[in-house]
Coordinates of C-alpha atoms in Angstrom, one line a residue:
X1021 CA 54.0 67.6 89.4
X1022 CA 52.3 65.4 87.3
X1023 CA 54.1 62.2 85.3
X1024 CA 56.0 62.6 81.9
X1025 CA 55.6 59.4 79.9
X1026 CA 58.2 58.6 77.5
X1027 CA 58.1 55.9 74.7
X1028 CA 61.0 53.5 74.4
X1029 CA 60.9 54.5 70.7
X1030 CA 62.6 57.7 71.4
X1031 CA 66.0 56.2 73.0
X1032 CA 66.5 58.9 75.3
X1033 CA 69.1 57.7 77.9
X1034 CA 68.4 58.6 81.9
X1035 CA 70.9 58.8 84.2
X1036 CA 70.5 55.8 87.1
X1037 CA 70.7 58.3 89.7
X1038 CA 67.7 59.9 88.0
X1039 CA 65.5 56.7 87.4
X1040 CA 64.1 53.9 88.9
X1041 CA 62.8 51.0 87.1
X1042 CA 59.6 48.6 88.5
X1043 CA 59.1 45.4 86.6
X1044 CA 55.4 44.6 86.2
X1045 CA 54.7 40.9 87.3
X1046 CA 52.3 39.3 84.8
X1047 CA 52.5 41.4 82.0
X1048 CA 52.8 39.3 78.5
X1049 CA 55.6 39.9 75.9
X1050 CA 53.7 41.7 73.4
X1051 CA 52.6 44.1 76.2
X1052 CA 53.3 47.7 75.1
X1053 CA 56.8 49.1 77.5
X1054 CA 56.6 52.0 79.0
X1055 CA 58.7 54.2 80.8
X1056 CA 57.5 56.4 84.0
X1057 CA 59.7 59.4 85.4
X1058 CA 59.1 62.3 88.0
X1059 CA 61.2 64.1 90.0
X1060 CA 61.5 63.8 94.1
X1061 CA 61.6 60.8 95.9
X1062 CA 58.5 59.1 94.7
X1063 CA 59.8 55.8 92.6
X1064 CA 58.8 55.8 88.8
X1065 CA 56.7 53.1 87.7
X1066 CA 56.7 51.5 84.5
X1067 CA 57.7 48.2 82.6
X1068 CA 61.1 46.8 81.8
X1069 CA 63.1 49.0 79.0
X1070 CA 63.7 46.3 76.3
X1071 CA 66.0 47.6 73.8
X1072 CA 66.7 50.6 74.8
X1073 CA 70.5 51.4 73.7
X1074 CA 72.4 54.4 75.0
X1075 CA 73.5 56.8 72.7
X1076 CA 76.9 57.0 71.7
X1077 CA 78.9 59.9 72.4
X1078 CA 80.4 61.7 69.4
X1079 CA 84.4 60.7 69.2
X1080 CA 84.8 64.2 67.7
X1081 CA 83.4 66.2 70.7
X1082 CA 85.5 68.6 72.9
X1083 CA 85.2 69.1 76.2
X1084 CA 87.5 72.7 77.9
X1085 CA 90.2 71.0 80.0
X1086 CA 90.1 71.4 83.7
X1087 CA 93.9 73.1 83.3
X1088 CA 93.2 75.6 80.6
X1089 CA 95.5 78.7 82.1
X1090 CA 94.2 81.0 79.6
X1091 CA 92.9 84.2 81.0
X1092 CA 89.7 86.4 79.6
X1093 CA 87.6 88.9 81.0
X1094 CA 83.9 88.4 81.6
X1095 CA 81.9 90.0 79.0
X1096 CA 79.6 92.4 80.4
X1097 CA 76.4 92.8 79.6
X1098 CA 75.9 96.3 79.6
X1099 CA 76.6 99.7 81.0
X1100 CA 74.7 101.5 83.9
X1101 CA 71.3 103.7 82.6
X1102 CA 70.0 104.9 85.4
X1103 CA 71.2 107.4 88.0
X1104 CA 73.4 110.2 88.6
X1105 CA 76.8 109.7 87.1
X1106 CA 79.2 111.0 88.8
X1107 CA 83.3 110.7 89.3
X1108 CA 85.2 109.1 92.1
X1109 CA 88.6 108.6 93.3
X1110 CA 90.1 105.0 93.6
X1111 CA 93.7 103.7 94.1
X1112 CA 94.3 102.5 91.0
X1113 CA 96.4 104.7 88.4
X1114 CA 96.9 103.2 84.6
X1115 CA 100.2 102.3 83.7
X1116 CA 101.6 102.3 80.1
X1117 CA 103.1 99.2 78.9
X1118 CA 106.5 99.4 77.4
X1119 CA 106.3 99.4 73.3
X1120 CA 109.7 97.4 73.4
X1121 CA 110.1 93.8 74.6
X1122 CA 112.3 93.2 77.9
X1123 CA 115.5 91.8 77.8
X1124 CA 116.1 88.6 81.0
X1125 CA 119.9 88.7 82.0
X1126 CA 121.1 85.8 84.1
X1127 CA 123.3 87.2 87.2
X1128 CA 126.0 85.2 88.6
X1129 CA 128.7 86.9 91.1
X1130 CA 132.0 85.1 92.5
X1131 CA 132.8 84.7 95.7
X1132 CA 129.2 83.7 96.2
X1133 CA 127.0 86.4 98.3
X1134 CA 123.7 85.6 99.9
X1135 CA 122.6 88.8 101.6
X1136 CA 120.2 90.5 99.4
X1137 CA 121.2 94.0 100.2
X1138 CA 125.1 93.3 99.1
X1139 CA 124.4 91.8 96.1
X1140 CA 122.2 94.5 95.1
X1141 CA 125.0 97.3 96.1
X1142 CA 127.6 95.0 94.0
X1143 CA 124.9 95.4 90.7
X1144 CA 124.1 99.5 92.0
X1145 CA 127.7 99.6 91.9
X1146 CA 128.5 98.1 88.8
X1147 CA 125.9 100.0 86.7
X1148 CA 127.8 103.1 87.9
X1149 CA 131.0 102.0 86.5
X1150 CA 130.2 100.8 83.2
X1151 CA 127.1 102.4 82.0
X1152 CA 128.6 104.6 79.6
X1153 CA 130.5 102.3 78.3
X1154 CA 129.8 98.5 78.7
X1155 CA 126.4 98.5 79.0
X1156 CA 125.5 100.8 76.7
X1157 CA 123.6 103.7 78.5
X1158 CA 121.0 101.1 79.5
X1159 CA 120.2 101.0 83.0
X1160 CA 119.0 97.4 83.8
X1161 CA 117.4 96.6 86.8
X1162 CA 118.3 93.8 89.8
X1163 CA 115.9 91.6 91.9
X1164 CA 118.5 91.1 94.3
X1165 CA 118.9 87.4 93.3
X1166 CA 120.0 85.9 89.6
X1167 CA 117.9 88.0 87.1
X1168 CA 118.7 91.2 85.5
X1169 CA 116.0 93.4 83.1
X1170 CA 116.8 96.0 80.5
X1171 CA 114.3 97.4 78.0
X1172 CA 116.4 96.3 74.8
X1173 CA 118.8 94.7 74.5
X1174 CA 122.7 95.1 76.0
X1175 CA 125.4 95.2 73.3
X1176 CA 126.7 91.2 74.7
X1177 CA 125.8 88.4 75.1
X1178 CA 127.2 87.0 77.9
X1179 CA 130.4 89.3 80.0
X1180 CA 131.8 89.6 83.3
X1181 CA 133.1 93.0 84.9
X1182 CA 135.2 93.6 87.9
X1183 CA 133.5 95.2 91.0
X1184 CA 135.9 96.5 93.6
X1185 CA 133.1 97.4 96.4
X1186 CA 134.0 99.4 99.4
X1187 CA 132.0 98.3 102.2
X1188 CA 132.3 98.8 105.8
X1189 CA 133.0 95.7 108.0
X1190 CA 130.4 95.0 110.6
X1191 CA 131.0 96.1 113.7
X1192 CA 134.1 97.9 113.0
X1193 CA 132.8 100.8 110.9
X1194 CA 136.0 100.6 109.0
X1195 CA 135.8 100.8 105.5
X1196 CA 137.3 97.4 103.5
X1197 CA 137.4 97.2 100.0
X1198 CA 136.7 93.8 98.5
X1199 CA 136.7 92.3 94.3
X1200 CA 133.7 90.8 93.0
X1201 CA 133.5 88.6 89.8
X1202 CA 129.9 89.3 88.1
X1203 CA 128.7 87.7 85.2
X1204 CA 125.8 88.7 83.1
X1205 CA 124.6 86.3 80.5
X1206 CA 121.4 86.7 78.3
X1207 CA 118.4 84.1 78.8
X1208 CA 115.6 85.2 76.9
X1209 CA 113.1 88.4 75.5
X1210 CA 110.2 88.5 77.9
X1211 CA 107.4 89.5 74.9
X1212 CA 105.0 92.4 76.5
X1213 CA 102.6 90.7 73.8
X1214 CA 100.2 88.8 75.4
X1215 CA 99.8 91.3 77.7
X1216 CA 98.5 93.5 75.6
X1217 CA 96.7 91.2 73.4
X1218 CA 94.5 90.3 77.2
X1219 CA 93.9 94.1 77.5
X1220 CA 93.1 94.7 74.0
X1221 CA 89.8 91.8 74.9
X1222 CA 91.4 88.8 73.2
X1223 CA 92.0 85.2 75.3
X1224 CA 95.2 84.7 75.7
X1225 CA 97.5 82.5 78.0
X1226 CA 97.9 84.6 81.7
X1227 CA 101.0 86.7 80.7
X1228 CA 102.1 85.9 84.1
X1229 CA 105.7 86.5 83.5
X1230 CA 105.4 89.9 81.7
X1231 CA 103.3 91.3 85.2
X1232 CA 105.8 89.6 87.3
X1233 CA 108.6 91.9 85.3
X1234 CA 106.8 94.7 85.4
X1235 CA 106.4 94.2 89.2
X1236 CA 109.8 94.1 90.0
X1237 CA 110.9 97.5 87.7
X1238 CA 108.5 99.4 89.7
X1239 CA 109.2 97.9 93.2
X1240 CA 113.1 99.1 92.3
X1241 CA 112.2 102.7 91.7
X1242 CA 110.4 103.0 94.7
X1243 CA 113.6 100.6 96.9
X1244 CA 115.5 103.2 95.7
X1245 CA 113.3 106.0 97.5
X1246 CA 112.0 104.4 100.3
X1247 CA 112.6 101.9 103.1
X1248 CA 111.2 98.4 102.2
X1249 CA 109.3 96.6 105.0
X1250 CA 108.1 93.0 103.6
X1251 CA 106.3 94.2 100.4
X1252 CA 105.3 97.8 101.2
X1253 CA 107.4 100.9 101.4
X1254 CA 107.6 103.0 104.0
X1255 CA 108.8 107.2 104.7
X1256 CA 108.7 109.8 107.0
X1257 CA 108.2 112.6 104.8
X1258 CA 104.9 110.4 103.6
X1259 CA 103.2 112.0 106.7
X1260 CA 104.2 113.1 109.8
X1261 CA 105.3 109.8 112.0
X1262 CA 103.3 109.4 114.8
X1263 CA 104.8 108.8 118.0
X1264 CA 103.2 105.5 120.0
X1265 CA 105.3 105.2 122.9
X1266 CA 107.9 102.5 124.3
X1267 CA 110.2 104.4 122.1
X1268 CA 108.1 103.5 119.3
X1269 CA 106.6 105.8 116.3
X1270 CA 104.5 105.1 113.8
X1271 CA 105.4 106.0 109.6
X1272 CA 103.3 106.0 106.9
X1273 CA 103.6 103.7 103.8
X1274 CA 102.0 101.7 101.1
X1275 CA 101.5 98.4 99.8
X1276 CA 101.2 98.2 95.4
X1277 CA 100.5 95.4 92.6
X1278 CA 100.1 95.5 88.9
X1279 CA 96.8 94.2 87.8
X1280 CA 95.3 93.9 84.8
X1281 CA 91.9 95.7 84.4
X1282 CA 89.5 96.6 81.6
X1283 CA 90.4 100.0 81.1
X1284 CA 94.1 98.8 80.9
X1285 CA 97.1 97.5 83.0
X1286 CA 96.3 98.8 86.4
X1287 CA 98.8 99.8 89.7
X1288 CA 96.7 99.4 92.6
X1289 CA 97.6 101.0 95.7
X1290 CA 97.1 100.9 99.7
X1291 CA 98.1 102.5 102.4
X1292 CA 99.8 101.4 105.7
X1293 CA 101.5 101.7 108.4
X1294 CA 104.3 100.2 110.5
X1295 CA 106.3 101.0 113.5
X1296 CA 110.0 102.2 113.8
X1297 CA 112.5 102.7 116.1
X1298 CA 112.6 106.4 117.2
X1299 CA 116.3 108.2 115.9
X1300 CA 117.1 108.8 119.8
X1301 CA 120.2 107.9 122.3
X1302 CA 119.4 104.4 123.0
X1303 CA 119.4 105.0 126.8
X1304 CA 116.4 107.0 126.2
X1305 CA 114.9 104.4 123.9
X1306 CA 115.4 101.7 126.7
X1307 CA 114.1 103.7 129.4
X1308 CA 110.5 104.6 127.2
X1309 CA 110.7 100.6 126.2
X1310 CA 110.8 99.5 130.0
X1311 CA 108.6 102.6 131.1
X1312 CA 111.4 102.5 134.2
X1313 CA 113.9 105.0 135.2
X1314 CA 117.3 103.7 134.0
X1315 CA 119.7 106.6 134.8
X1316 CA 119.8 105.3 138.0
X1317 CA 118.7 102.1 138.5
X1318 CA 120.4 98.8 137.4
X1319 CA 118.2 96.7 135.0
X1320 CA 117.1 92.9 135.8
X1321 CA 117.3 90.2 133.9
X1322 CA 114.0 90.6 132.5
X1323 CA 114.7 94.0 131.4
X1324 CA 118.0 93.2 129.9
X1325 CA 116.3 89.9 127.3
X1326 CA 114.1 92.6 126.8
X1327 CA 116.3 95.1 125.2
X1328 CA 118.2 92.6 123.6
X1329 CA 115.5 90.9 121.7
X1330 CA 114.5 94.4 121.0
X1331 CA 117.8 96.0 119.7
X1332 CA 119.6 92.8 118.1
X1333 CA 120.1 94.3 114.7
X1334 CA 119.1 97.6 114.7
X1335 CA 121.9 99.8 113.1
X1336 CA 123.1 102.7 115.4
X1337 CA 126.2 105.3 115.3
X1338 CA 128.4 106.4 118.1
X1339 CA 128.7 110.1 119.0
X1340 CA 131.8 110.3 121.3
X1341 CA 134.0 110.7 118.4
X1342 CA 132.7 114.0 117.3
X1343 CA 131.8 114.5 113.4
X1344 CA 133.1 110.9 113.1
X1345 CA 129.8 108.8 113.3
X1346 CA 130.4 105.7 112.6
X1347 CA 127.7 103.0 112.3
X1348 CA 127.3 99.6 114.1
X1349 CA 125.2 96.6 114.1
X1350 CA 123.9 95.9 117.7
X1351 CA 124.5 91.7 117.8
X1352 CA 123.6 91.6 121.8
X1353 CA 123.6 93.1 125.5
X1354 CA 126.1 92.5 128.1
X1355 CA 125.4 90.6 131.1
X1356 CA 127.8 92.6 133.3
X1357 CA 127.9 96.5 134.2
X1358 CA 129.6 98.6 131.9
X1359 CA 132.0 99.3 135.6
X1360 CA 132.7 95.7 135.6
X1361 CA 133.9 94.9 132.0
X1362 CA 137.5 94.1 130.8
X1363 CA 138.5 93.6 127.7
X1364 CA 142.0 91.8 126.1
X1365 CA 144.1 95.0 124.7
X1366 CA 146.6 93.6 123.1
X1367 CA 148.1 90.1 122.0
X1368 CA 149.9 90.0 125.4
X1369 CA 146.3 89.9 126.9
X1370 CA 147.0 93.1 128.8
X1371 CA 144.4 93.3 130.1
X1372 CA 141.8 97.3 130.0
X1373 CA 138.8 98.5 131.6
X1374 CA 135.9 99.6 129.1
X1375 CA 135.6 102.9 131.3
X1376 CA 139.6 103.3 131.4
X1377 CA 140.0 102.4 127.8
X1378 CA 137.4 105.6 127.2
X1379 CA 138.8 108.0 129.0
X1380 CA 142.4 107.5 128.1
X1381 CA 141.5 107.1 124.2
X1382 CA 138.8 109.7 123.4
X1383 CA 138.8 111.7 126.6
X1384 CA 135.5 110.4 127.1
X1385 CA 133.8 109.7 130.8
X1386 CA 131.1 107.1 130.8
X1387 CA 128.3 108.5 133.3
X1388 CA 125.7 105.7 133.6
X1389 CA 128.2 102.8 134.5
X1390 CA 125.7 100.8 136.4
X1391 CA 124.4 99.7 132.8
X1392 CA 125.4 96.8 130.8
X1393 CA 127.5 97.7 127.6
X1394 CA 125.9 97.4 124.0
X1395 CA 127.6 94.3 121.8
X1396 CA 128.3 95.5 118.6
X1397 CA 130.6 93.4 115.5
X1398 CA 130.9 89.2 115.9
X1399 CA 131.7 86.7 118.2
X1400 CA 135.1 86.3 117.1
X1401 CA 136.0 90.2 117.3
X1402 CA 133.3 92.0 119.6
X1403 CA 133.2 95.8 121.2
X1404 CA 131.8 97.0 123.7
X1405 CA 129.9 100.4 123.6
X1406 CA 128.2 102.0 126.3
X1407 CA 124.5 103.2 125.8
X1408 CA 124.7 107.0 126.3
X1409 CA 127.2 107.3 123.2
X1410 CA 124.9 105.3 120.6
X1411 CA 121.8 106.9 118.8
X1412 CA 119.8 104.7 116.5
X1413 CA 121.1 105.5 113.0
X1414 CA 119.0 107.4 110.7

């Protein structure tokens, strides 16, 4: 490439990084300065810049900040010519966005609860005994943790209800009615109005918040439906579960997320799949987990951390009591027989047999004895159940 000369006169300013200066030895002061530049890694040559002053930058010059959260589209350029058009299906599906502004509740319910699942059946609850009347027909919707959403507004500001809850106690299966103190106080409007002014083409902060709302509304219809895994949602009547063996089967779900998209605010969804614990007595579960014939054999101590990593938690229901099914939380595994276990009675520590205790009680004779006994309930109160008379719950 060949040199580009530049006169001193013209006050350009090159970057060090960009430059390299030569003085030329022996030149005299009147001696006309020049600057020599080329790209690569071939030195300039030239003599000394005399008076050459870098250009001031203007005080009144904006630069976009590195921090700018403000959210547009990429303009495109143009639309395809060429080709056949034609249509085709995708997983996304245009959702309308709600003409009125949302309405954020603050949740608060004493005594304190930290399971999800409770405080959401306190809230389900509550909605079903004041809707008519002390909320106003609205029917708000719960994330499980301190916020509330109602499109509108709810005719308080701030009010606590009363929420007598009838639950059944773990492990037990007997029903126990407990009071709940919940307290619903307004915090804000969440405005739908940047969102629509991003979709309408205009920049706009990212209306984080109002997709985050939107989110959670249409994760709650489908809760409602479906079993929640993570962030999907999962059903048998989806498709046909597959079974996959070790007791195991495999249902059908999907996976969504509000985006928003050029045509408008978009609900993407995907498939997938997860496995579940077959509905089936738990002895035949356990005997397809260990791929082992159980009716007859005892099990080892391998098999039994097995089954008990395996089961702990899984919700099942006892079917020696008839149409009486009652449902339990499995909490562990015996490390004993069901033959061998004994169990306090009574305060006097009267001592009882688990197979005695069955047959005298319910009339019912405990065939595979050589097993270790399912732990359902908590440390401080625990029962014993026997395998055959337990089917995972539905």
């Amino acid at each position: 490439m060949p040199y580009m000369q530049m006169e001193p006169e013209d006050k350009y300013v090159i970057p060090a990084s960009q430059m390299a200066l030569k003085s030329h030895h022996g030149s005299n002061d009147g001696e006309k300065t020049s600057l020599w530049k080329r790209k690569g890694r071939r030195r300039a040559k030239g003599l000394p810049m005399e008076g050459l002053k870098q250009k001031e930058l203007d005080p009144n010059l904006e630069f976009p900040s590195s921090s700018c959260k403000s959210l547009t589209f990429p303009r495109r350029p143009n639309f395809g010519q060429l080709g056949t058009k034609c249509l085709v299906k995708a997983n996304h599906f245009l959702a309308i966005i709600p003409e009125s502004d949302i309405s954020h509740y603050n949740v608060k319910i004493t005594p304190e609860v930290t399971s999800r699942k409770m405080k959401k059946n306190i809230l389900t609850e509550l909605v079903k005994q004041y809707r008519t009347t002390e909320l106003g027909m609205r029917l708000p919707v719960y994330d499980g943790g301190s916020n509330l959403y109602t499109a509108g507004l709810l005719p308080f500001i701030s009010k606590e209800f009363t929420v007598i809850l009838a639950n059944e106690e773990e492990g037990t299966g007997t029903p126990r009615e407990r009071e709940f103190k919940v307290q619903i106080k307004f915090v804000t409007l969440a405005s739908m109005h940047q969102l629509r002014e991003l979709l309408a083409g205009k920049q706009v902060n990212n209306p984080q918040e109002a997709l985050t709302i939107i989110d959670i509304v249409l994760r709650e219809l489908h809760a409602q439906r479906y079993i929640s895994v993570g962030r999907s949602f999962y059903s048998p009547c989806i498709k046909k579960p597959q079974h996959v063996g070790g007791g195991l089967q495999a249902w059908r779900g999907f996976y969504q997320s509000i985006r928003p998209t050029q045509m408008g605010l978009s609900l993407n969804i995907d498939m997938s799949s997860t496995a579940f614990i077959e509905a089936i007595p738990v002895i035949d579960f356990v005997a397809q987990l260990l791929n082992k014939d159980v009716y007859s054999r005892t099990l080892s101590d391998a098999d039994r951390i097995k089954v008990k990593k395996v089961l702990r938690g899984v919700k099942v229901e006892v079917t020696h009591r008839g149409n009486v099914r009652r449902k339990y939380r499995i909490s562990g595994l015996t490390s004993q027989p069901t033959r061998e276990l004994i169990f306090p009675l009574d305060e006097q520590m009267n001592m009882k047999s688990v197979v005695e205790y069955f047959q005298e009680m319910y009339g019912y004779t405990i065939q595979y004895t050589h097993l270790p006994c399912l732990q359902v309930g908590n440390q401080k109160k625990v029962n014993y159940l026997p395998m055959e008379d337990l089917t995972k719950s539905k």
